[in-house]
Amino acid sequence: MTELKSTSLLSIGECAKRGGVAVSALRFYEERGLITSLRNTGGQRIYPRASLRRIAFVRAAQAVGLSLDEITEALTTLPDSRTPTVADWAKLSANWLPTLDARIAALVALRDNLTSCIGCGCLSLKKCALYNPQDVVALKGNGAQILIAQTKKVNAG
Amino acid sequence: MTELKSTSLLSIGECAKRGGVAVSALRFYEERGLITSLRNTGGQRIYPRASLRRIAFVRAAQAVGLSLDEITEALTTLPDSRTPTVADWAKLSANWLPTLDARIAALVALRDNLTSCIGCGCLSLKKCALYNPQDVVALKGNGAQILIAQTKKVNAG
DNA sequence: TTAAAACCTCAAGTACACTTGAGGCCAAGC
DNA sequence: GCTTGGCCTCAAGTGTACTTGAGGTTTTAA
């Protein structure tokens, strides 16, 4: 119920609600350097409205499959000295397109392989996605590894 | 090295190599009830060749985005009393198609939204994927949250 | 025969992204 | 003024999916 001001300043609770994240997540993001906050005289966090876009970026980037470390790195390319413009954000987001495309392509390939396997009963064939680990491993390669949670390190041995 | 027999029995190391997983992962899968093993006289695990398909299923299911719990549940529908047939596996895999399709659709939607946002500079609009938390939240819903799950960095060798 | 490689169990550790809890301060409404 | 709820910090806990380590046994190759 805290409106703070009718201006563009938000309390952490308001910011969390509007940003679609938990209050604890905002504190965590700040600790990780993903977002920043100002403080009021009582020491409580206040956020300019522009923070919402930054939060939205973080969430969208997570949906694309980036880790918080990667997102942090991406955010460092934003200007420190001024509020980022639409063009700044667009530039960042454009970087996701190849990743997204790759992720989509990998899933489509898996689906198509499954479909053909199921249709033709070829499950025992080497090229079957179900039988050939390489097909699945390929999904983990450069940029798509998020598809399999906790990818282990590949033992070069 | 370890050929055990030229029959269809595999040591855990062989099984891991052929299945594309780590030895420790096989032990972990067994502990979780995802796979089973026999033992030789010395107490070491041996696997029938059919285990490879089960392992492949687990890995493919992970790529689809299922958790180990979900995979365990799916596997319980397989017959206990006999080695699963191609039809058994095909039936299980067919269940993934809707999930896969949904996952693909969500990513495509995100990509298209980004593309149009970037193209038209609409980043401030309510319907922008970058600005509207709901769009991102939808990607996390039921069964798709793995897309946002942990990314562990792979030291590319 | 013997040394190394592979395997065993059990416990603890790792990584990510948060959440929860304890103990206490600040701000708004009645 | 007082209560209530939001907010604060710091530490510890959660869930997933494994990996790593210690200490010891079995198997295999020379």
Short mmCIF file of C-alpha atoms (C1' of nucleotides) in Angstrom, two decimals:
data_model
loop_
_atom_site.label_atom_id
_atom_site.label_comp_id
_atom_site.label_asym_id
_atom_site.label_seq_id
_atom_site.Cartn_x
_atom_site.Cartn_y
_atom_site.Cartn_z
CA MET A 1 0.00 0.00 0.00
CA THR A 2 3.05 2.17 0.16
CA GLU A 3 2.91 4.56 -2.72
CA LEU A 4 5.96 6.47 -1.56
CA LYS A 5 5.19 9.30 -3.92
CA SER A 6 3.12 9.45 -7.00
CA THR A 7 6.45 9.93 -8.74
CA SER A 8 8.55 7.18 -10.21
CA LEU A 9 10.01 5.81 -7.01
CA LEU A 10 9.13 2.34 -5.81
CA SER A 11 9.60 0.50 -2.55
CA ILE A 12 11.13 -2.93 -2.77
CA GLY A 13 7.75 -4.56 -2.29
CA GLU A 14 6.18 -2.52 -5.06
CA CYS A 15 9.13 -3.15 -7.33
CA ALA A 16 8.97 -6.87 -6.68
CA LYS A 17 5.27 -7.01 -7.43
CA ARG A 18 5.57 -5.03 -10.63
CA GLY A 19 8.65 -6.86 -11.72
CA GLY A 20 7.16 -10.26 -11.09
CA VAL A 21 9.86 -11.38 -8.70
CA ALA A 22 10.13 -11.92 -4.95
CA VAL A 23 11.45 -9.29 -2.61
CA SER A 24 14.20 -11.67 -1.59
CA ALA A 25 15.15 -12.08 -5.22
CA LEU A 26 15.64 -8.34 -5.60
CA ARG A 27 17.97 -8.27 -2.63
CA PHE A 28 19.79 -11.23 -4.08
CA TYR A 29 20.10 -9.58 -7.48
CA GLU A 30 21.50 -6.50 -5.84
CA GLU A 31 24.03 -8.56 -3.93
CA ARG A 32 25.04 -10.13 -7.21
CA GLY A 33 25.37 -6.75 -8.88
CA LEU A 34 22.53 -7.24 -11.31
CA ILE A 35 20.58 -4.27 -10.06
CA THR A 36 21.19 -1.34 -7.75
CA SER A 37 19.01 0.64 -5.40
CA LEU A 38 18.88 3.97 -3.64
CA ARG A 39 17.99 4.31 0.02
CA ASN A 40 15.55 6.57 1.80
CA THR A 41 16.42 8.33 5.04
CA GLY A 42 15.42 5.26 7.00
CA GLY A 43 17.78 3.04 5.04
CA GLN A 44 15.11 1.29 3.05
CA ARG A 45 15.61 0.55 -0.62
CA ILE A 46 13.93 2.69 -3.24
CA TYR A 47 13.97 2.04 -6.94
CA PRO A 48 13.58 4.34 -9.89
CA ARG A 49 11.08 3.11 -12.42
CA ALA A 50 13.89 2.32 -14.84
CA SER A 51 14.83 -0.55 -12.57
CA LEU A 52 11.78 -2.41 -13.77
CA ARG A 53 13.22 -2.69 -17.22
CA ARG A 54 16.47 -3.98 -15.84
CA ILE A 55 14.61 -6.58 -13.84
CA ALA A 56 12.58 -7.54 -16.86
CA PHE A 57 15.77 -7.94 -18.80
CA VAL A 58 17.15 -10.28 -16.18
CA ARG A 59 14.05 -12.41 -16.24
CA ALA A 60 13.82 -12.53 -19.99
CA ALA A 61 17.48 -13.43 -20.23
CA GLN A 62 16.93 -16.26 -17.80
CA ALA A 63 14.12 -17.53 -19.96
CA VAL A 64 16.51 -17.50 -22.88
CA GLY A 65 18.77 -19.68 -20.81
CA LEU A 66 21.48 -17.37 -19.57
CA SER A 67 22.98 -17.74 -16.13
CA LEU A 68 23.10 -14.78 -13.79
CA ASP A 69 26.82 -14.52 -14.42
CA GLU A 70 26.24 -14.20 -18.13
CA ILE A 71 23.49 -11.67 -17.56
CA THR A 72 25.73 -9.66 -15.29
CA GLU A 73 28.33 -9.59 -18.00
CA ALA A 74 25.80 -8.49 -20.59
CA LEU A 75 24.61 -5.70 -18.33
CA THR A 76 28.08 -4.29 -17.95
CA THR A 77 27.87 -3.12 -21.54
CA LEU A 78 25.11 -0.72 -20.57
CA PRO A 79 26.13 2.87 -19.92
CA ASP A 80 26.80 3.64 -16.27
CA SER A 81 26.39 7.33 -16.54
CA ARG A 82 22.88 7.56 -17.90
CA THR A 83 19.63 5.69 -17.94
CA PRO A 84 19.82 3.19 -20.79
CA THR A 85 17.82 4.05 -23.85
CA VAL A 86 15.56 1.83 -25.86
CA ALA A 87 18.39 1.39 -28.31
CA ASP A 88 20.69 0.22 -25.54
CA TRP A 89 18.28 -2.48 -24.48
CA ALA A 90 17.49 -3.50 -28.03
CA LYS A 91 21.16 -4.00 -28.70
CA LEU A 92 21.52 -6.28 -25.71
CA SER A 93 18.45 -8.27 -26.58
CA ALA A 94 19.54 -8.74 -30.15
CA ASN A 95 22.47 -10.70 -28.83
CA TRP A 96 20.09 -13.34 -27.62
CA LEU A 97 18.65 -14.12 -31.00
CA PRO A 98 21.35 -16.57 -32.08
CA THR A 99 21.14 -18.32 -28.73
CA LEU A 100 17.40 -18.52 -28.96
CA ASP A 101 17.55 -19.75 -32.52
CA ALA A 102 20.04 -22.43 -31.60
CA ARG A 103 17.95 -23.54 -28.66
CA ILE A 104 14.85 -23.72 -30.81
CA ALA A 105 16.65 -25.62 -33.53
CA ALA A 106 17.95 -28.17 -31.05
CA LEU A 107 14.52 -28.81 -29.64
CA VAL A 108 12.97 -29.06 -33.08
CA ALA A 109 15.61 -31.57 -34.06
CA LEU A 110 14.92 -33.64 -30.99
CA ARG A 111 11.19 -33.53 -31.65
CA ASP A 112 11.58 -34.49 -35.27
CA ASN A 113 13.87 -37.34 -34.42
CA LEU A 114 11.47 -38.62 -31.85
CA THR A 115 8.57 -38.31 -34.23
CA SER A 116 10.28 -40.28 -36.95
CA CYS A 117 11.49 -42.88 -34.47
CA ILE A 118 8.05 -43.40 -33.13
CA GLY A 119 6.57 -43.51 -36.58
CA CYS A 120 8.94 -46.05 -38.04
CA GLY A 121 9.83 -48.13 -35.01
CA CYS A 122 13.50 -47.48 -35.53
CA LEU A 123 14.34 -47.21 -31.88
CA SER A 124 17.11 -49.69 -32.16
CA LEU A 125 18.89 -47.86 -34.94
CA LYS A 126 22.04 -45.98 -34.27
CA LYS A 127 20.63 -42.74 -35.54
CA CYS A 128 17.69 -42.82 -33.20
CA ALA A 129 17.66 -39.91 -30.82
CA LEU A 130 16.66 -42.22 -28.04
CA TYR A 131 19.44 -44.63 -28.56
CA ASN A 132 22.33 -42.53 -29.64
CA PRO A 133 23.77 -40.50 -26.80
CA GLN A 134 25.56 -38.24 -29.23
CA ASP A 135 22.27 -36.78 -30.36
CA VAL A 136 21.49 -35.74 -26.87
CA VAL A 137 25.01 -34.66 -26.12
CA ALA A 138 24.84 -32.38 -29.13
CA LEU A 139 22.08 -30.49 -27.43
CA LYS A 140 24.49 -29.61 -24.69
CA GLY A 141 27.10 -28.14 -26.98
CA ASN A 142 28.01 -24.48 -27.12
CA GLY A 143 25.17 -22.38 -25.96
CA ALA A 144 22.53 -25.02 -25.59
CA GLN A 145 23.80 -26.67 -22.47
CA ILE A 146 21.03 -25.26 -20.40
CA LEU A 147 18.73 -27.78 -21.94
CA ILE A 148 20.25 -30.31 -19.66
CA ALA A 149 20.45 -29.05 -16.15
CA GLN A 150 23.75 -29.43 -14.41
CA THR A 151 25.78 -30.51 -17.33
CA LYS A 152 28.73 -32.32 -16.09
CA LYS A 153 32.16 -31.66 -17.38
CA VAL A 154 33.07 -33.77 -20.33
CA ASN A 155 35.94 -35.98 -19.43
CA ALA A 156 38.47 -35.56 -22.15
CA GLY A 157 40.29 -38.71 -21.05
CA MET B 1 40.04 -53.10 -21.61
CA THR B 2 37.12 -54.35 -19.69
CA GLU B 3 35.15 -56.43 -22.09
CA LEU B 4 33.67 -58.70 -19.37
CA LYS B 5 32.42 -61.04 -22.00
CA SER B 6 31.72 -60.55 -25.61
CA THR B 7 28.11 -61.06 -24.62
CA SER B 8 25.72 -58.30 -23.78
CA LEU B 9 27.00 -57.57 -20.29
CA LEU B 10 28.71 -54.31 -19.52
CA SER B 11 30.78 -53.06 -16.60
CA ILE B 12 29.81 -49.72 -15.14
CA GLY B 13 32.69 -48.02 -16.90
CA GLU B 14 31.73 -49.48 -20.25
CA CYS B 15 28.11 -48.65 -19.69
CA ALA B 16 28.94 -45.09 -18.74
CA LYS B 17 31.07 -44.62 -21.81
CA ARG B 18 28.50 -46.04 -24.17
CA GLY B 19 25.67 -44.25 -22.46
CA GLY B 20 27.42 -40.92 -22.53
CA VAL B 21 27.24 -40.37 -18.79
CA ALA B 22 29.70 -40.47 -15.89
CA VAL B 23 30.19 -43.53 -13.76
CA SER B 24 29.11 -41.53 -10.74
CA ALA B 25 25.94 -40.58 -12.55
CA LEU B 26 25.04 -44.22 -13.09
CA ARG B 27 25.43 -44.94 -9.41
CA PHE B 28 23.36 -41.88 -8.66
CA TYR B 29 20.65 -42.95 -11.12
CA GLU B 30 20.54 -46.34 -9.48
CA GLU B 31 20.20 -44.79 -6.05
CA ARG B 32 17.32 -42.74 -7.39
CA GLY B 33 15.68 -45.79 -8.88
CA LEU B 34 16.07 -44.74 -12.49
CA ILE B 35 18.12 -47.77 -13.44
CA THR B 36 19.06 -51.07 -11.88
CA SER B 37 22.10 -53.31 -12.07
CA LEU B 38 23.16 -56.85 -11.46
CA ARG B 39 26.31 -57.76 -9.56
CA ASN B 40 29.13 -60.13 -10.35
CA THR B 41 30.69 -62.41 -7.77
CA GLY B 42 33.00 -59.65 -6.64
CA GLY B 43 30.11 -57.27 -5.99
CA GLN B 44 30.72 -55.05 -8.99
CA ARG B 45 27.86 -53.79 -11.07
CA ILE B 46 27.06 -55.36 -14.42
CA TYR B 47 24.53 -54.10 -16.88
CA PRO B 48 22.57 -55.86 -19.58
CA ARG B 49 22.69 -54.09 -22.90
CA ALA B 50 19.07 -53.06 -22.50
CA SER B 51 20.19 -50.68 -19.77
CA LEU B 52 21.68 -48.48 -22.44
CA ARG B 53 18.28 -47.70 -23.82
CA ARG B 54 17.02 -46.85 -20.40
CA ILE B 55 19.95 -44.52 -19.86
CA ALA B 56 19.39 -42.97 -23.25
CA PHE B 57 15.79 -42.41 -22.33
CA VAL B 58 16.80 -40.63 -19.16
CA ARG B 59 19.16 -38.36 -21.03
CA ALA B 60 16.72 -37.59 -23.80
CA ALA B 61 14.00 -36.88 -21.26
CA GLN B 62 16.31 -34.46 -19.52
CA ALA B 63 16.91 -32.72 -22.80
CA VAL B 64 13.17 -32.39 -23.16
CA GLY B 65 13.19 -30.71 -19.80
CA LEU B 66 11.90 -33.34 -17.41
CA SER B 67 13.20 -33.63 -13.88
CA LEU B 68 14.53 -36.93 -12.62
CA ASP B 69 11.39 -37.33 -10.55
CA GLU B 70 9.23 -36.97 -13.62
CA ILE B 71 11.41 -39.39 -15.52
CA THR B 72 11.22 -41.88 -12.69
CA GLU B 73 7.47 -41.66 -12.81
CA ALA B 74 7.40 -42.14 -16.56
CA LEU B 75 9.61 -45.20 -16.23
CA THR B 76 7.26 -46.85 -13.80
CA THR B 77 4.84 -47.36 -16.67
CA LEU B 78 7.30 -49.74 -18.27
CA PRO B 79 6.72 -53.45 -17.67
CA ASP B 80 8.67 -54.87 -14.77
CA SER B 81 8.50 -58.43 -15.83
CA ARG B 82 10.10 -58.24 -19.25
CA THR B 83 12.55 -56.20 -21.23
CA PRO B 84 10.63 -53.25 -22.69
CA THR B 85 9.86 -53.48 -26.37
CA VAL B 86 10.26 -50.82 -28.99
CA ALA B 87 6.56 -50.15 -28.66
CA ASP B 88 6.95 -49.60 -24.94
CA TRP B 89 9.62 -46.98 -25.46
CA ALA B 90 7.79 -45.36 -28.33
CA LYS B 91 4.75 -44.96 -26.17
CA LEU B 92 6.73 -43.24 -23.45
CA SER B 93 8.48 -40.97 -25.88
CA ALA B 94 5.26 -39.98 -27.56
CA ASN B 95 4.24 -38.42 -24.28
CA TRP B 96 7.01 -35.90 -24.67
CA LEU B 97 5.76 -34.47 -27.90
CA PRO B 98 3.23 -32.08 -26.37
CA THR B 99 5.83 -30.94 -23.86
CA LEU B 100 8.38 -30.45 -26.56
CA ASP B 101 5.91 -28.62 -28.76
CA ALA B 102 4.94 -26.34 -25.91
CA ARG B 103 8.55 -25.63 -25.10
CA ILE B 104 9.32 -24.85 -28.71
CA ALA B 105 6.28 -22.63 -29.04
CA ALA B 106 7.23 -20.67 -25.94
CA LEU B 107 10.74 -20.04 -27.20
CA VAL B 108 9.51 -19.08 -30.64
CA ALA B 109 7.08 -16.64 -29.06
CA LEU B 110 9.86 -15.11 -27.03
CA ARG B 111 12.09 -14.82 -30.06
CA ASP B 112 9.37 -13.27 -32.19
CA ASN B 113 8.48 -10.82 -29.48
CA LEU B 114 12.06 -9.81 -29.14
CA THR B 115 12.46 -9.47 -32.85
CA SER B 116 9.47 -7.22 -33.20
CA CYS B 117 10.45 -5.21 -30.14
CA ILE B 118 13.89 -4.65 -31.53
CA GLY B 119 12.51 -3.79 -34.90
CA CYS B 120 9.96 -1.26 -33.76
CA GLY B 121 11.55 0.13 -30.64
CA CYS B 122 8.45 -0.75 -28.64
CA LEU B 123 10.36 -1.71 -25.57
CA SER B 124 8.24 0.47 -23.38
CA LEU B 125 4.98 -1.09 -24.45
CA LYS B 126 3.08 -3.31 -22.12
CA LYS B 127 3.05 -6.19 -24.55
CA CYS B 128 6.80 -6.23 -24.97
CA ALA B 129 8.33 -9.49 -23.84
CA LEU B 130 11.10 -7.55 -22.23
CA TYR B 131 8.84 -5.39 -20.21
CA ASN B 132 5.96 -7.63 -19.32
CA PRO B 133 6.89 -10.15 -16.64
CA GLN B 134 3.90 -12.33 -17.48
CA ASP B 135 5.38 -13.29 -20.81
CA VAL B 136 8.44 -14.61 -19.12
CA VAL B 137 6.57 -16.21 -16.27
CA ALA B 138 4.62 -18.24 -18.79
CA LEU B 139 7.81 -19.88 -19.93
CA LYS B 140 8.47 -21.13 -16.45
CA GLY B 141 5.09 -22.71 -15.98
CA ASN B 142 4.53 -26.38 -15.44
CA GLY B 143 7.38 -28.44 -16.62
CA ALA B 144 9.26 -25.80 -18.48
CA GLN B 145 11.10 -24.32 -15.58
CA ILE B 146 14.15 -26.29 -16.43
CA LEU B 147 14.82 -23.78 -19.16
CA ILE B 148 15.64 -21.40 -16.40
CA ALA B 149 17.37 -23.94 -14.25
CA GLN B 150 20.99 -24.13 -13.47
CA THR B 151 23.56 -23.55 -16.08
CA LYS B 152 26.86 -24.87 -15.12
CA LYS B 153 29.72 -23.62 -17.08
CA VAL B 154 31.27 -26.20 -19.32
CA ASN B 155 34.98 -25.89 -19.62
CA ALA B 156 35.22 -26.40 -23.28
CA GLY B 157 38.19 -28.52 -24.09
"C1'" DT C 1 53.10 -62.37 -8.80
"C1'" DT C 2 52.31 -57.83 -8.61
"C1'" DA C 3 51.09 -53.22 -9.71
"C1'" DA C 4 47.77 -50.48 -11.69
"C1'" DA C 5 43.28 -49.71 -13.06
"C1'" DA C 6 38.69 -50.19 -12.08
"C1'" DC C 7 35.41 -50.85 -8.86
"C1'" DC C 8 32.98 -50.58 -4.09
"C1'" DT C 9 30.37 -47.69 -0.12
"C1'" DC C 10 29.33 -43.75 2.34
"C1'" DA C 11 29.75 -38.99 3.36
"C1'" DA C 12 30.46 -34.63 2.04
"C1'" DG C 13 31.04 -31.12 -1.41
"C1'" DT C 14 29.62 -28.27 -5.61
"C1'" DA C 15 26.88 -25.08 -8.45
"C1'" DC C 16 22.99 -22.21 -9.19
"C1'" DA C 17 19.34 -19.33 -7.77
"C1'" DC C 18 17.08 -18.29 -4.52
"C1'" DT C 19 14.18 -18.64 0.15
"C1'" DT C 20 13.67 -18.73 5.09
"C1'" DG C 21 14.61 -17.43 9.72
"C1'" DA C 22 16.26 -14.65 13.60
"C1'" DG C 23 16.39 -10.47 15.64
"C1'" DG C 24 15.50 -5.82 15.13
"C1'" DC C 25 14.35 -0.99 12.84
"C1'" DC C 26 11.06 2.20 10.27
"C1'" DA C 27 6.60 4.05 8.62
"C1'" DA C 28 1.62 4.40 8.04
"C1'" DG C 29 -2.96 4.25 9.87
"C1'" DC C 30 -6.10 4.50 13.74
"C1'" DG D 1 1.20 6.72 20.90
"C1'" DC D 2 0.73 2.30 19.47
"C1'" DT D 3 0.17 -1.50 16.62
"C1'" DT D 4 0.97 -3.66 12.36
"C1'" DG D 5 3.25 -4.64 8.48
"C1'" DG D 6 7.04 -3.68 5.59
"C1'" DC D 7 11.75 -3.38 5.62
"C1'" DC D 8 16.70 -4.18 7.29
"C1'" DT D 9 21.09 -7.47 7.71
"C1'" DC D 10 23.32 -11.70 8.04
"C1'" DA D 11 23.39 -16.57 8.22
"C1'" DA D 12 21.70 -20.70 7.10
"C1'" DG D 13 18.66 -23.67 4.47
"C1'" DT D 14 16.43 -25.60 0.00
"C1'" DG D 15 16.15 -28.34 -4.31
"C1'" DT D 16 18.24 -30.43 -8.30
"C1'" DA D 17 21.67 -33.24 -10.15
"C1'" DC D 18 25.41 -34.73 -9.68
"C1'" DT D 19 30.83 -34.97 -8.37
"C1'" DT D 20 34.63 -35.70 -5.28
"C1'" DG D 21 37.12 -37.81 -1.63
"C1'" DA D 22 38.46 -41.28 1.70
"C1'" DG D 23 39.43 -45.74 2.52
"C1'" DG D 24 39.21 -50.24 0.92
"C1'" DT D 25 38.32 -54.41 -2.53
"C1'" DT D 26 38.37 -56.73 -7.10
"C1'" DT D 27 40.01 -57.38 -11.67
"C1'" DT D 28 43.27 -57.21 -15.27
"C1'" DA D 29 47.55 -56.79 -17.69
"C1'" DA D 30 52.45 -57.35 -17.74
#
